[in-house]
């Protein structure tokens, strides 16, 4: 792990209390004025290009939960810790030849001047 990654994880963790405060305010607003809260959330969703037929704030209760904050923080930290990062060297996992049972690295199969395509799908 790089020192810059530690800093990025620290920033993610620093945002958690503010996100929890936001969720608390959102829940209080929903308790006091549910119609207004619904209209404000609907307006914000429209600005982000999300157009789903919600009828009340109970239709997207997950957005009002601490679980959402937890999942968002977990996902951001997982993204930081991923081996494959945009702009850095490709990972080089070891592959197993099913016929000869020999191990070989993925990048040893690459040829200069030709892109490598790895198909994880099924051809059947």
Short mmCIF file of N, CA and C in Angstrom, two decimals:
data_model
loop_
_atom_site.label_atom_id
_atom_site.label_comp_id
_atom_site.label_asym_id
_atom_site.label_seq_id
_atom_site.Cartn_x
_atom_site.Cartn_y
_atom_site.Cartn_z
N UNK A 1 0.85 -1.17 0.00
CA UNK A 1 0.00 0.00 0.00
C UNK A 1 0.90 1.24 0.00
N UNK A 2 0.53 2.19 -0.81
CA UNK A 2 1.29 3.42 -0.95
C UNK A 2 0.86 4.43 0.12
N UNK A 3 1.74 5.34 0.51
CA UNK A 3 1.37 6.37 1.49
C UNK A 3 0.19 7.21 1.02
N UNK A 4 0.11 7.46 -0.29
CA UNK A 4 -1.00 8.24 -0.82
C UNK A 4 -2.33 7.51 -0.61
N UNK A 5 -2.31 6.18 -0.69
CA UNK A 5 -3.52 5.38 -0.45
C UNK A 5 -3.99 5.52 1.00
N UNK A 6 -3.04 5.55 1.91
CA UNK A 6 -3.39 5.73 3.33
C UNK A 6 -4.06 7.07 3.55
N UNK A 7 -3.56 8.10 2.88
CA UNK A 7 -4.16 9.43 2.96
C UNK A 7 -5.57 9.42 2.39
N UNK A 8 -5.75 8.76 1.26
CA UNK A 8 -7.08 8.69 0.64
C UNK A 8 -8.07 7.93 1.54
N UNK A 9 -7.62 6.85 2.17
CA UNK A 9 -8.49 6.10 3.09
C UNK A 9 -8.84 6.98 4.30
N UNK A 10 -7.86 7.73 4.79
CA UNK A 10 -8.11 8.65 5.90
C UNK A 10 -9.17 9.68 5.55
N UNK A 11 -9.12 10.20 4.32
CA UNK A 11 -10.14 11.17 3.89
C UNK A 11 -11.52 10.55 3.82
N UNK A 12 -11.59 9.30 3.36
CA UNK A 12 -12.88 8.60 3.30
C UNK A 12 -13.43 8.46 4.73
N UNK A 13 -12.59 8.05 5.65
CA UNK A 13 -13.02 7.87 7.04
C UNK A 13 -13.38 9.20 7.70
N UNK A 14 -12.72 10.28 7.29
CA UNK A 14 -13.03 11.60 7.83
C UNK A 14 -14.42 12.08 7.39
N UNK A 15 -14.86 11.64 6.23
CA UNK A 15 -16.17 12.05 5.72
C UNK A 15 -17.32 11.32 6.39
N UNK A 16 -17.05 10.20 7.04
CA UNK A 16 -18.12 9.38 7.64
C UNK A 16 -18.94 10.16 8.67
N UNK A 17 -18.33 10.86 9.64
CA UNK A 17 -19.17 11.60 10.60
C UNK A 17 -20.06 12.65 9.94
N UNK A 18 -19.55 13.30 8.89
CA UNK A 18 -20.36 14.31 8.20
C UNK A 18 -21.52 13.66 7.45
N UNK A 19 -21.28 12.48 6.90
CA UNK A 19 -22.35 11.75 6.22
C UNK A 19 -23.41 11.30 7.22
N UNK A 20 -22.97 10.87 8.40
CA UNK A 20 -23.92 10.48 9.44
C UNK A 20 -24.74 11.68 9.91
N UNK A 21 -24.11 12.83 10.02
CA UNK A 21 -24.84 14.05 10.39
C UNK A 21 -25.87 14.40 9.32
N UNK A 22 -25.50 14.23 8.05
CA UNK A 22 -26.42 14.48 6.94
C UNK A 22 -27.62 13.54 7.03
N UNK A 23 -27.37 12.27 7.32
CA UNK A 23 -28.45 11.28 7.43
C UNK A 23 -29.37 11.65 8.60
N UNK A 24 -28.78 12.09 9.71
CA UNK A 24 -29.58 12.52 10.85
C UNK A 24 -30.48 13.69 10.48
N UNK A 25 -29.94 14.69 9.81
CA UNK A 25 -30.73 15.85 9.38
C UNK A 25 -31.83 15.44 8.40
N UNK A 26 -31.49 14.51 7.51
CA UNK A 26 -32.47 14.03 6.54
C UNK A 26 -33.63 13.32 7.24
N UNK A 27 -33.29 12.50 8.24
CA UNK A 27 -34.34 11.80 8.99
C UNK A 27 -35.20 12.76 9.79
N UNK A 28 -34.56 13.78 10.38
CA UNK A 28 -35.33 14.78 11.13
C UNK A 28 -36.26 15.56 10.19
N UNK A 29 -35.76 15.94 9.04
CA UNK A 29 -36.59 16.65 8.06
C UNK A 29 -37.74 15.77 7.60
N UNK A 30 -37.48 14.49 7.42
CA UNK A 30 -38.53 13.56 7.00
C UNK A 30 -39.58 13.38 8.09
N UNK A 31 -39.15 13.43 9.33
CA UNK A 31 -40.07 13.29 10.45
C UNK A 31 -40.96 14.52 10.59
N UNK A 32 -40.36 15.71 10.42
CA UNK A 32 -41.09 16.96 10.60
C UNK A 32 -41.92 17.33 9.37
N UNK A 33 -41.32 17.20 8.18
CA UNK A 33 -42.02 17.61 6.95
C UNK A 33 -41.76 16.58 5.85
N UNK A 34 -42.47 15.45 5.89
CA UNK A 34 -42.21 14.39 4.91
C UNK A 34 -42.49 14.79 3.46
N UNK A 35 -43.51 15.59 3.22
CA UNK A 35 -43.84 16.00 1.86
C UNK A 35 -42.74 16.90 1.29
N UNK A 36 -42.30 17.87 2.08
CA UNK A 36 -41.22 18.76 1.64
C UNK A 36 -39.94 17.97 1.38
N UNK A 37 -39.62 17.04 2.29
CA UNK A 37 -38.41 16.22 2.13
C UNK A 37 -38.49 15.41 0.85
N UNK A 38 -39.66 14.83 0.60
CA UNK A 38 -39.85 14.04 -0.61
C UNK A 38 -39.65 14.88 -1.87
N UNK A 39 -40.22 16.08 -1.87
CA UNK A 39 -40.09 16.96 -3.03
C UNK A 39 -38.63 17.38 -3.25
N UNK A 40 -37.92 17.66 -2.17
CA UNK A 40 -36.51 18.06 -2.29
C UNK A 40 -35.66 16.91 -2.83
N UNK A 41 -35.91 15.71 -2.34
CA UNK A 41 -35.15 14.54 -2.81
C UNK A 41 -35.49 14.26 -4.27
N UNK A 42 -36.75 14.37 -4.59
CA UNK A 42 -37.19 14.15 -5.98
C UNK A 42 -36.52 15.16 -6.92
N UNK A 43 -36.46 16.40 -6.49
CA UNK A 43 -35.83 17.45 -7.29
C UNK A 43 -34.34 17.15 -7.49
N UNK A 44 -33.68 16.72 -6.42
CA UNK A 44 -32.25 16.39 -6.49
C UNK A 44 -32.02 15.18 -7.42
N UNK A 45 -32.91 14.21 -7.36
CA UNK A 45 -32.78 13.03 -8.22
C UNK A 45 -32.99 13.40 -9.68
N UNK A 46 -33.91 14.31 -9.94
CA UNK A 46 -34.15 14.76 -11.31
C UNK A 46 -32.92 15.47 -11.87
N UNK A 47 -32.23 16.25 -11.01
CA UNK A 47 -31.02 16.96 -11.45
C UNK A 47 -29.91 15.97 -11.78
N UNK A 48 -29.89 14.81 -11.11
CA UNK A 48 -28.88 13.79 -11.38
C UNK A 48 -29.29 12.86 -12.51
N UNK A 49 -30.47 13.06 -13.06
CA UNK A 49 -30.92 12.25 -14.19
C UNK A 49 -31.60 10.96 -13.78
N UNK A 50 -32.01 10.84 -12.52
CA UNK A 50 -32.70 9.63 -12.05
C UNK A 50 -34.19 9.92 -12.08
N UNK A 51 -34.91 9.15 -12.85
CA UNK A 51 -36.36 9.37 -12.92
C UNK A 51 -37.09 8.05 -12.67
N UNK A 52 -37.32 7.77 -11.41
CA UNK A 52 -38.06 6.57 -11.02
C UNK A 52 -39.37 7.01 -10.40
N UNK A 53 -40.41 6.21 -10.54
CA UNK A 53 -41.73 6.59 -10.00
C UNK A 53 -41.85 6.34 -8.49
N UNK A 54 -41.19 7.16 -7.68
CA UNK A 54 -41.33 7.04 -6.24
C UNK A 54 -42.55 7.82 -5.80
N UNK A 55 -43.24 7.30 -4.78
CA UNK A 55 -44.44 7.97 -4.30
C UNK A 55 -44.27 8.63 -2.94
N UNK A 56 -43.26 8.16 -2.19
CA UNK A 56 -42.98 8.76 -0.88
C UNK A 56 -41.55 8.44 -0.47
N UNK A 57 -41.13 9.02 0.64
CA UNK A 57 -39.77 8.77 1.11
C UNK A 57 -39.58 7.34 1.58
N UNK A 58 -40.65 6.65 1.91
CA UNK A 58 -40.53 5.25 2.34
C UNK A 58 -40.13 4.33 1.18
N UNK A 59 -40.28 4.81 -0.06
CA UNK A 59 -39.89 4.01 -1.22
C UNK A 59 -38.37 3.91 -1.36
N UNK A 60 -37.64 4.84 -0.79
CA UNK A 60 -36.18 4.76 -0.84
C UNK A 60 -35.62 4.98 0.56
N UNK A 61 -36.11 4.18 1.50
CA UNK A 61 -35.72 4.28 2.90
C UNK A 61 -34.24 4.01 3.11
N UNK A 62 -33.62 3.24 2.23
CA UNK A 62 -32.19 2.94 2.35
C UNK A 62 -31.36 4.22 2.35
N UNK A 63 -31.82 5.24 1.63
CA UNK A 63 -31.09 6.51 1.57
C UNK A 63 -31.10 7.24 2.91
N UNK A 64 -31.97 6.84 3.81
CA UNK A 64 -32.08 7.47 5.13
C UNK A 64 -31.37 6.66 6.21
N UNK A 65 -30.67 5.60 5.83
CA UNK A 65 -30.10 4.69 6.81
C UNK A 65 -28.59 4.87 6.99
N UNK A 66 -28.12 4.45 8.14
CA UNK A 66 -26.67 4.45 8.39
C UNK A 66 -25.99 3.36 7.56
N UNK A 67 -26.75 2.38 7.15
CA UNK A 67 -26.20 1.31 6.31
C UNK A 67 -25.68 1.87 4.99
N UNK A 68 -26.35 2.89 4.46
CA UNK A 68 -25.91 3.51 3.22
C UNK A 68 -24.53 4.17 3.41
N UNK A 69 -24.35 4.84 4.52
CA UNK A 69 -23.06 5.48 4.81
C UNK A 69 -21.98 4.42 4.92
N UNK A 70 -22.29 3.34 5.61
CA UNK A 70 -21.33 2.24 5.78
C UNK A 70 -20.93 1.64 4.43
N UNK A 71 -21.92 1.36 3.59
CA UNK A 71 -21.66 0.75 2.28
C UNK A 71 -20.86 1.69 1.38
N UNK A 72 -21.19 2.97 1.41
CA UNK A 72 -20.45 3.94 0.59
C UNK A 72 -18.98 4.00 1.02
N UNK A 73 -18.72 4.03 2.32
CA UNK A 73 -17.34 4.08 2.82
C UNK A 73 -16.61 2.79 2.47
N UNK A 74 -17.26 1.65 2.65
CA UNK A 74 -16.65 0.36 2.30
C UNK A 74 -16.27 0.30 0.83
N UNK A 75 -17.18 0.72 -0.04
CA UNK A 75 -16.92 0.68 -1.48
C UNK A 75 -15.79 1.60 -1.89
N UNK A 76 -15.73 2.79 -1.29
CA UNK A 76 -14.64 3.71 -1.63
C UNK A 76 -13.30 3.15 -1.18
N UNK A 77 -13.26 2.53 0.00
CA UNK A 77 -12.01 1.94 0.49
C UNK A 77 -11.61 0.75 -0.37
N UNK A 78 -12.57 -0.07 -0.78
CA UNK A 78 -12.28 -1.20 -1.67
C UNK A 78 -11.70 -0.70 -2.99
N UNK A 79 -12.24 0.38 -3.52
CA UNK A 79 -11.72 0.94 -4.77
C UNK A 79 -10.27 1.40 -4.61
N UNK A 80 -9.96 2.00 -3.48
CA UNK A 80 -8.60 2.47 -3.24
C UNK A 80 -7.63 1.29 -3.15
N UNK A 81 -8.07 0.19 -2.56
CA UNK A 81 -7.20 -0.96 -2.32
C UNK A 81 -7.14 -1.95 -3.49
N UNK A 82 -7.89 -1.71 -4.55
CA UNK A 82 -7.86 -2.62 -5.70
C UNK A 82 -6.46 -2.70 -6.28
N UNK A 83 -6.10 -3.91 -6.73
CA UNK A 83 -4.79 -4.09 -7.35
C UNK A 83 -4.71 -3.36 -8.68
N UNK A 84 -5.78 -3.44 -9.47
CA UNK A 84 -5.80 -2.78 -10.78
C UNK A 84 -6.30 -1.35 -10.60
N UNK A 85 -5.47 -0.39 -10.93
CA UNK A 85 -5.83 1.02 -10.83
C UNK A 85 -5.59 1.67 -12.19
N UNK A 86 -6.45 2.61 -12.54
CA UNK A 86 -6.32 3.32 -13.80
C UNK A 86 -4.99 4.09 -13.81
N UNK A 87 -4.22 3.90 -14.87
CA UNK A 87 -2.95 4.60 -15.01
C UNK A 87 -1.76 3.86 -14.45
N UNK A 88 -1.99 2.74 -13.77
CA UNK A 88 -0.86 1.97 -13.24
C UNK A 88 -0.71 0.66 -14.01
N UNK A 89 0.35 -0.06 -13.72
CA UNK A 89 0.64 -1.30 -14.44
C UNK A 89 -0.48 -2.33 -14.23
N UNK A 90 -0.71 -3.13 -15.24
CA UNK A 90 -1.74 -4.17 -15.16
C UNK A 90 -1.32 -5.25 -14.18
N UNK A 91 -2.26 -5.84 -13.45
CA UNK A 91 -1.92 -6.95 -12.56
C UNK A 91 -1.46 -8.15 -13.40
N UNK A 92 -0.66 -8.98 -12.82
CA UNK A 92 -0.10 -10.13 -13.53
C UNK A 92 -0.40 -11.41 -12.76
N UNK A 93 -1.66 -11.89 -12.79
CA UNK A 93 -2.00 -13.09 -12.02
C UNK A 93 -1.41 -14.35 -12.66
N UNK A 94 -1.26 -15.37 -11.86
CA UNK A 94 -0.76 -16.66 -12.34
C UNK A 94 -1.95 -17.47 -12.82
N UNK A 95 -1.81 -18.06 -14.00
CA UNK A 95 -2.86 -18.88 -14.59
C UNK A 95 -2.42 -20.34 -14.57
N UNK A 96 -3.39 -21.24 -14.60
CA UNK A 96 -3.10 -22.67 -14.61
C UNK A 96 -3.55 -23.25 -15.93
N UNK A 97 -2.63 -23.88 -16.65
CA UNK A 97 -2.95 -24.57 -17.89
C UNK A 97 -3.66 -25.87 -17.50
N UNK A 98 -4.90 -26.03 -17.95
CA UNK A 98 -5.68 -27.18 -17.53
C UNK A 98 -5.18 -28.50 -18.12
N UNK A 99 -4.50 -28.45 -19.24
CA UNK A 99 -3.99 -29.67 -19.85
C UNK A 99 -2.68 -30.13 -19.22
N UNK A 100 -1.70 -29.21 -19.12
CA UNK A 100 -0.37 -29.59 -18.63
C UNK A 100 -0.21 -29.34 -17.13
N UNK A 101 -1.17 -28.68 -16.49
CA UNK A 101 -1.13 -28.32 -15.06
C UNK A 101 0.04 -27.40 -14.73
N UNK A 102 0.60 -26.73 -15.73
CA UNK A 102 1.71 -25.80 -15.53
C UNK A 102 1.18 -24.41 -15.21
N UNK A 103 1.90 -23.67 -14.39
CA UNK A 103 1.53 -22.29 -14.06
C UNK A 103 2.23 -21.34 -15.01
N UNK A 104 1.52 -20.30 -15.42
CA UNK A 104 2.07 -19.31 -16.33
C UNK A 104 1.47 -17.94 -15.98
N UNK A 105 2.26 -16.89 -16.11
CA UNK A 105 1.74 -15.57 -15.79
C UNK A 105 0.96 -15.02 -16.99
N UNK A 106 -0.07 -14.25 -16.70
CA UNK A 106 -0.94 -13.71 -17.75
C UNK A 106 -0.17 -12.84 -18.73
N UNK A 107 0.67 -11.94 -18.22
CA UNK A 107 1.37 -11.01 -19.10
C UNK A 107 2.45 -11.68 -19.96
N UNK A 108 2.85 -12.91 -19.62
CA UNK A 108 3.82 -13.61 -20.47
C UNK A 108 3.17 -14.05 -21.78
N UNK A 109 1.84 -14.03 -21.84
CA UNK A 109 1.12 -14.39 -23.06
C UNK A 109 0.94 -13.19 -24.00
N UNK A 110 1.23 -11.99 -23.51
CA UNK A 110 1.05 -10.77 -24.31
C UNK A 110 2.12 -10.68 -25.40
N UNK A 111 1.74 -10.11 -26.54
CA UNK A 111 2.68 -9.90 -27.65
C UNK A 111 2.78 -8.41 -27.92
N UNK A 112 3.98 -7.95 -28.21
CA UNK A 112 4.21 -6.53 -28.46
C UNK A 112 3.40 -6.05 -29.66
N UNK A 113 2.79 -4.88 -29.52
CA UNK A 113 2.06 -4.29 -30.63
C UNK A 113 0.65 -4.82 -30.81
N UNK A 114 0.24 -5.76 -29.96
CA UNK A 114 -1.11 -6.32 -30.06
C UNK A 114 -1.81 -6.19 -28.71
N UNK A 115 -3.04 -5.69 -28.71
CA UNK A 115 -3.76 -5.61 -27.44
C UNK A 115 -4.13 -7.01 -26.93
N UNK A 116 -4.16 -7.16 -25.62
CA UNK A 116 -4.55 -8.44 -25.03
C UNK A 116 -6.00 -8.34 -24.59
N UNK A 117 -6.81 -9.29 -24.98
CA UNK A 117 -8.21 -9.35 -24.58
C UNK A 117 -8.40 -10.58 -23.72
N UNK A 118 -8.94 -10.39 -22.53
CA UNK A 118 -9.23 -11.51 -21.64
C UNK A 118 -10.73 -11.65 -21.56
N UNK A 119 -11.24 -12.78 -22.02
CA UNK A 119 -12.68 -13.04 -22.04
C UNK A 119 -13.04 -13.91 -20.85
N UNK A 120 -13.84 -13.37 -19.93
CA UNK A 120 -14.25 -14.11 -18.76
C UNK A 120 -15.63 -14.75 -18.95
N UNK A 121 -16.20 -14.62 -20.13
CA UNK A 121 -17.51 -15.15 -20.41
C UNK A 121 -17.49 -16.60 -20.81
N UNK A 122 -18.65 -17.11 -21.09
CA UNK A 122 -18.81 -18.50 -21.53
C UNK A 122 -19.14 -18.51 -23.00
N UNK A 123 -18.57 -19.45 -23.72
CA UNK A 123 -18.82 -19.56 -25.15
C UNK A 123 -19.85 -20.63 -25.48
N UNK A 124 -20.49 -21.18 -24.47
CA UNK A 124 -21.48 -22.25 -24.70
C UNK A 124 -22.88 -21.72 -24.66
#
